[in-house]
Amino acid sequence: MSRPAALVTGATSGLGAEFAQQLARSGHDLILVARTVPRLEAKAVRLRADFGVQVEVLPADLLTDDGVASVGARLADPARPVAVLVNNAGFGLVHAFEGNTVEQEADHLQILVTAPMKLMHAALGPMLARKDGRIINVASVAGFIPRGSYGAAKAWGISFSRFANLRYRPRGVTVTAVCPGFVHTEFHQRMGASMGRIPKWMWLEPDVVVRQGLADSAAGKSVSIPTRRYATLIALSRLVPDKVAAAAGNRGR
Ligand SMILES: NC(=O)c1ccc[n+]([C@@H]2O[C@H](COP(=O)([O-])OP(=O)(O)OC[C@H]3O[C@@H](n4cnc5c(N)ncnc54)[C@H](OP(=O)(O)O)[C@@H]3O)[C@@H](O)[C@H]2O)c1
């Protein structure tokens, strides 16, 4: 019996690397997508050695049409089915909307909205034909509060996953938005954000986020908010005025 395959975008670091590892541990072959070839190759060597699974590397820049098209073509290939798609690649912008160029804002929407939308579209056809598939969109708790273009883009991921899970789960394909709070990854360092003011209790480790995200996806949930403390914070944020929720969110991404 061949193993099911999972394609993870942004697999060279942080949450994507952790998704790849946990999916390999649970018996998935992998397709790893990111831009940095040496890091992709190193991850692949490690995963093959540690878990005995097959690992393809698929270098692609998801800010480019060619990069998205090459990943979409791999997902749509009926001869090489992909059972799990994890739309995870992303970055934040250190400045607020008015402080960025319009090109930076457009790239931000490309990586957080347009690329995941196109990859879901490519994956969905074969998944529905097989009546089997799992799609995970890595969103953020920022998608529940007024939080600039990052929060708005993540809100799209949450809203679309809620719609798509309702529509496609009865046809065998689940769609889950995983919404972490602050996680120790390279995200904030790449963004150039100083995070010293974030209290220790608000930080999560990638393994905890991914374990709960995968469990909620396997349970067919449309939204996963890892840890009870963040689920409580988000429930409370719905009860307070936007101004209060936005002030809390202003502490970081
Ligand atoms: N860390 C947090 O606190 C946090 C909280 C909530 C949500 N999230 C979300 O979690 C997701 C993963 O972020 P992370 O925290 O794991 O950050 P990270 O450690 O910086 O990892 C980002 C990954 O995305 C890849 N990537 C970036 N730009 C890309 C591009 N143009 N094309 C292809 N791949 C690209 C990077 O690889 P290359 O540089 O090799 O391309 C890297 O593998 C993001 O969607 C982020 O919004 C993070």
XYZ file of N, CA, C and O in Angstrom, residues 1 16 23 26 37 45 56-57 66 72 87 93 103 138 140 144 171 173 188 191 204 213 234 250:
96
model
N 0.858 -1.201 0.000
C 0.000 0.000 0.000
C 0.887 1.242 0.000
O 1.771 1.384 0.829
N 5.436 25.379 9.207
C 5.458 24.496 8.036
C 6.388 23.313 8.254
O 6.042 22.164 7.910
N 3.308 15.211 9.957
C 2.650 14.431 8.897
C 3.526 13.238 8.495
O 3.016 12.145 8.232
N 3.161 10.541 11.022
C 1.906 9.788 10.932
C 1.783 9.051 9.590
O 0.698 8.630 9.207
N 16.322 26.567 -1.603
C 16.594 25.180 -2.005
C 17.470 24.430 -0.982
O 17.124 23.308 -0.607
N 16.254 15.460 3.487
C 17.210 14.411 3.913
C 16.850 13.945 5.320
O 16.767 12.756 5.620
N 9.551 14.809 -1.766
C 9.905 15.596 -2.955
C 10.159 17.019 -2.502
O 9.463 17.510 -1.604
N 11.113 17.695 -3.146
C 11.212 19.131 -2.890
C 10.731 19.865 -4.134
O 11.037 19.476 -5.256
N 4.429 31.996 -11.879
C 5.046 30.708 -12.238
C 5.163 29.794 -11.027
O 4.930 28.586 -11.113
N 0.458 24.410 -8.200
C -0.910 24.040 -8.594
C -0.907 22.830 -9.521
O -1.737 21.922 -9.386
N -1.722 24.988 3.379
C -1.397 26.344 2.925
C -0.856 27.109 4.126
O -1.622 27.594 4.965
N 4.050 42.191 7.748
C 4.649 43.489 7.415
C 4.770 44.285 8.706
O 3.806 44.355 9.475
N 2.785 48.020 -3.488
C 3.348 46.744 -3.975
C 3.543 45.768 -2.802
O 3.265 44.569 -2.928
N -3.380 27.831 7.198
C -2.850 28.424 8.427
C -3.256 29.903 8.432
O -2.780 30.698 7.613
N -4.767 32.852 11.564
C -4.196 33.481 12.776
C -5.350 33.974 13.640
O -6.433 34.284 13.107
N -9.575 37.349 13.698
C -10.826 37.571 14.438
C -10.958 38.998 14.952
O -11.985 39.350 15.529
N -18.825 15.867 0.960
C -18.315 15.192 -0.241
C -16.910 14.633 -0.003
O -16.178 14.306 -0.933
N -14.169 16.040 1.608
C -12.985 16.910 1.707
C -13.196 17.922 2.838
O -14.139 18.719 2.795
N 8.566 36.659 13.262
C 8.711 38.042 13.744
C 10.101 38.600 13.447
O 10.248 39.775 13.138
N 10.207 39.643 9.937
C 9.414 40.867 9.779
C 10.174 42.095 10.288
O 9.843 43.223 9.965
N 3.395 30.379 22.085
C 3.154 28.942 21.892
C 4.336 28.329 21.146
O 5.061 29.038 20.448
N -3.938 21.502 15.438
C -4.458 21.777 14.095
C -4.751 20.489 13.334
O -5.813 20.344 12.710
N -10.247 34.751 22.289
C -11.028 35.076 21.081
C -12.517 35.162 21.419
O -13.230 36.047 20.922
N -2.801 45.038 18.936
C -1.702 45.903 18.530
C -0.369 45.521 19.141
O 0.664 46.039 18.766
